mmCIF file of C-alpha atoms in Angstrom:
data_model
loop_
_atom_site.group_PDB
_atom_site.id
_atom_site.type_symbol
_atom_site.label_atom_id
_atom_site.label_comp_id
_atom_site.label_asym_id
_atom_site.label_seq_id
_atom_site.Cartn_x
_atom_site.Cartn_y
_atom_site.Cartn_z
ATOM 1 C CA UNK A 1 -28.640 9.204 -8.693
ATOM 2 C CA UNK A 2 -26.872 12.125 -10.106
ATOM 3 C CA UNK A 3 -28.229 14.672 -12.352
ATOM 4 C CA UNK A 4 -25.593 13.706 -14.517
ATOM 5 C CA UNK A 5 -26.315 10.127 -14.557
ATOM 6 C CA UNK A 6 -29.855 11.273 -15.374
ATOM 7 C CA UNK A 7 -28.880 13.042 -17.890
ATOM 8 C CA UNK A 8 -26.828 10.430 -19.476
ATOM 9 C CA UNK A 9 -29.607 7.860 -19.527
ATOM 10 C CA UNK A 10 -31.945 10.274 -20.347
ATOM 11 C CA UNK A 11 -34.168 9.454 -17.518
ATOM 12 C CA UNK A 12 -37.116 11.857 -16.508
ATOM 13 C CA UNK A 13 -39.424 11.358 -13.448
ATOM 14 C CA UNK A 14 -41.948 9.721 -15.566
ATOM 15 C CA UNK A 15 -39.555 6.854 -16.413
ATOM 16 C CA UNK A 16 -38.273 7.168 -12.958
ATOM 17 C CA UNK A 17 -41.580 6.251 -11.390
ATOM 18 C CA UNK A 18 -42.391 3.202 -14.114
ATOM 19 C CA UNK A 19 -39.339 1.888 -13.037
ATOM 20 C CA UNK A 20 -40.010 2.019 -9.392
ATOM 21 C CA UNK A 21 -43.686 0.411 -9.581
ATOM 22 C CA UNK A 22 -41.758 -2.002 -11.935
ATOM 23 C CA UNK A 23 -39.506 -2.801 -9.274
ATOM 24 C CA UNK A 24 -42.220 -3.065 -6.614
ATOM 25 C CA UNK A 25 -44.426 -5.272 -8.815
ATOM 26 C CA UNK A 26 -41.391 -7.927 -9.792
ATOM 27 C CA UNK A 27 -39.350 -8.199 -6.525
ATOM 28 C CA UNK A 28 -42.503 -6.973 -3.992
ATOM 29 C CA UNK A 29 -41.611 -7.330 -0.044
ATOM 30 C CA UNK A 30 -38.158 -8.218 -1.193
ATOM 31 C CA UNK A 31 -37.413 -4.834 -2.338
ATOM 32 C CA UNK A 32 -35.884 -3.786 0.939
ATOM 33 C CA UNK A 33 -33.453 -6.820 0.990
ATOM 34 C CA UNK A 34 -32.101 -6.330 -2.128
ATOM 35 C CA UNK A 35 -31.495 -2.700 -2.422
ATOM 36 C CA UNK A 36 -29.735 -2.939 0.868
ATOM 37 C CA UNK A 37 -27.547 -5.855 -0.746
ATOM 38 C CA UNK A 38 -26.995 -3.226 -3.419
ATOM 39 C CA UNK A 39 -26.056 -0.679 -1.460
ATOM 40 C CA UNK A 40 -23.366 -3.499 0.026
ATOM 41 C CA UNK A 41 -22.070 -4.026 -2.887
ATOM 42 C CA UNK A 42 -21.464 -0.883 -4.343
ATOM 43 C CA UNK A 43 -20.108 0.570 -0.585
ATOM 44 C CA UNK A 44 -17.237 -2.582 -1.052
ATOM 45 C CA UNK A 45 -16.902 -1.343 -4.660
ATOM 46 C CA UNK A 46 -16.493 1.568 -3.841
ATOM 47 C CA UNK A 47 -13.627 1.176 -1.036
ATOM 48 C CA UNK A 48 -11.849 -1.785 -3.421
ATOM 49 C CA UNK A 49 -11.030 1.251 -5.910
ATOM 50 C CA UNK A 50 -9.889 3.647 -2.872
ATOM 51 C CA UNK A 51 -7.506 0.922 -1.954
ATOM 52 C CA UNK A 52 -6.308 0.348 -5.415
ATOM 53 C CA UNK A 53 -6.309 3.983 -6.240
ATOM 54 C CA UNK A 54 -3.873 4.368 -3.168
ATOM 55 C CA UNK A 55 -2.228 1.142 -3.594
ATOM 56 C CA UNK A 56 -0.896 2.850 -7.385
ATOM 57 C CA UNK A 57 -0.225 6.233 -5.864
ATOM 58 C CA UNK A 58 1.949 4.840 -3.095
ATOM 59 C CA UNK A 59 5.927 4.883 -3.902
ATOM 60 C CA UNK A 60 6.916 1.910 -4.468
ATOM 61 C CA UNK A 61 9.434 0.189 -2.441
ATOM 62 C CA UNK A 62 11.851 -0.811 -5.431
ATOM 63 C CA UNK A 63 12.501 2.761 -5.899
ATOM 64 C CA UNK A 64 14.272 2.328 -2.315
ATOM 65 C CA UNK A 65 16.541 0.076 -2.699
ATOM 66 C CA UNK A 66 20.032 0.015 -3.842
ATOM 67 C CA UNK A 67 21.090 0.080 -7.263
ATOM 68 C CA UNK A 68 22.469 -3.676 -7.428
ATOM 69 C CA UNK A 69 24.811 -3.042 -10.708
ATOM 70 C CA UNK A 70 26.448 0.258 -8.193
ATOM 71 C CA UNK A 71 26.987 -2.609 -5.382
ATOM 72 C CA UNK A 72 28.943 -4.452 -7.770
ATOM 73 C CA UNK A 73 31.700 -1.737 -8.733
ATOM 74 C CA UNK A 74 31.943 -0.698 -4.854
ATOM 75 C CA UNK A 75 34.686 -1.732 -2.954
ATOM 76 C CA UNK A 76 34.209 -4.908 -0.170
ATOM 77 C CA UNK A 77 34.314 -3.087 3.063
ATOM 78 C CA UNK A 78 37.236 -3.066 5.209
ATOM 79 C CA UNK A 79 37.335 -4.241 8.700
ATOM 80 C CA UNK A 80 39.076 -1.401 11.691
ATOM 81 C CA UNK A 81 42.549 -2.665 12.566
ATOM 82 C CA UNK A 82 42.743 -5.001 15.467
ATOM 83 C CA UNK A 83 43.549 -2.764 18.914
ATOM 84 C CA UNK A 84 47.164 -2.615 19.958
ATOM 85 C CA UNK A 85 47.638 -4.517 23.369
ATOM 86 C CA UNK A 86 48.528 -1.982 26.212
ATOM 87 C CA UNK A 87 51.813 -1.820 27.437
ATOM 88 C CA UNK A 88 52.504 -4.393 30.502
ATOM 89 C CA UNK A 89 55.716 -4.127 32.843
ATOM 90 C CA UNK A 90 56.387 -7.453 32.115
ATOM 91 C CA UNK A 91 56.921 -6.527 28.030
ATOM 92 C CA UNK A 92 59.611 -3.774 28.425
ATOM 93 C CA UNK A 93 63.261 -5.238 28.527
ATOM 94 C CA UNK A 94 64.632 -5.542 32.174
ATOM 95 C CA UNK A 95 66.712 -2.801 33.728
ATOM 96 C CA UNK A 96 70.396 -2.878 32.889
ATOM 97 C CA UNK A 97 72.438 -4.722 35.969
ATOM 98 C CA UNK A 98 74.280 -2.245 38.307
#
């Protein structure tokens, strides 16, 4: 523990070492198993508030996309005109007779 958690429960070695032989007394061999379960719980604790901490300081996508109200005022887009043919022999008019 911190000294600052100590300090806010106002815990001094004495207390400290009632609690432990408490401890010992009520959960004896188990003691081991459970503070490691502890120690479990508070490491997935601890990473499910890292995530959500990131999870609310990442942009959000909705600030990506388009406006949809602007979509509505622009104009439909226009397709390229088609492409003009080339020019064949056979579509110029024939030679004037001789």
């Amino acid at each position: 523990m911190s000294t600052l958690a100590l300090g806010l429960l106002d815990v001094g070695p004495v207390e400290m070492l009632v609690l432990a032989i408490a401890a010992i007394m009520l959960f004896g061999g188990d003691l081991p198993d459970i503070a490691r379960r502890a120690g479990q719980i508070v490491g997935r604790l601890r990473s499910a508030a890292t995530d959500l901490t990131r999870e609310i300081d990442m942009p959000s996508d909705l600030n990506r996309l388009p406006d949809p109200d602007d979509a509505m005022h622009r104009p439909p887009p226009t397709s390229p005109p088609p492409p003009t043919p080339p020019a064949h022999p056979t579509d110029q008019p024939p030679p004037p007779p001789l």
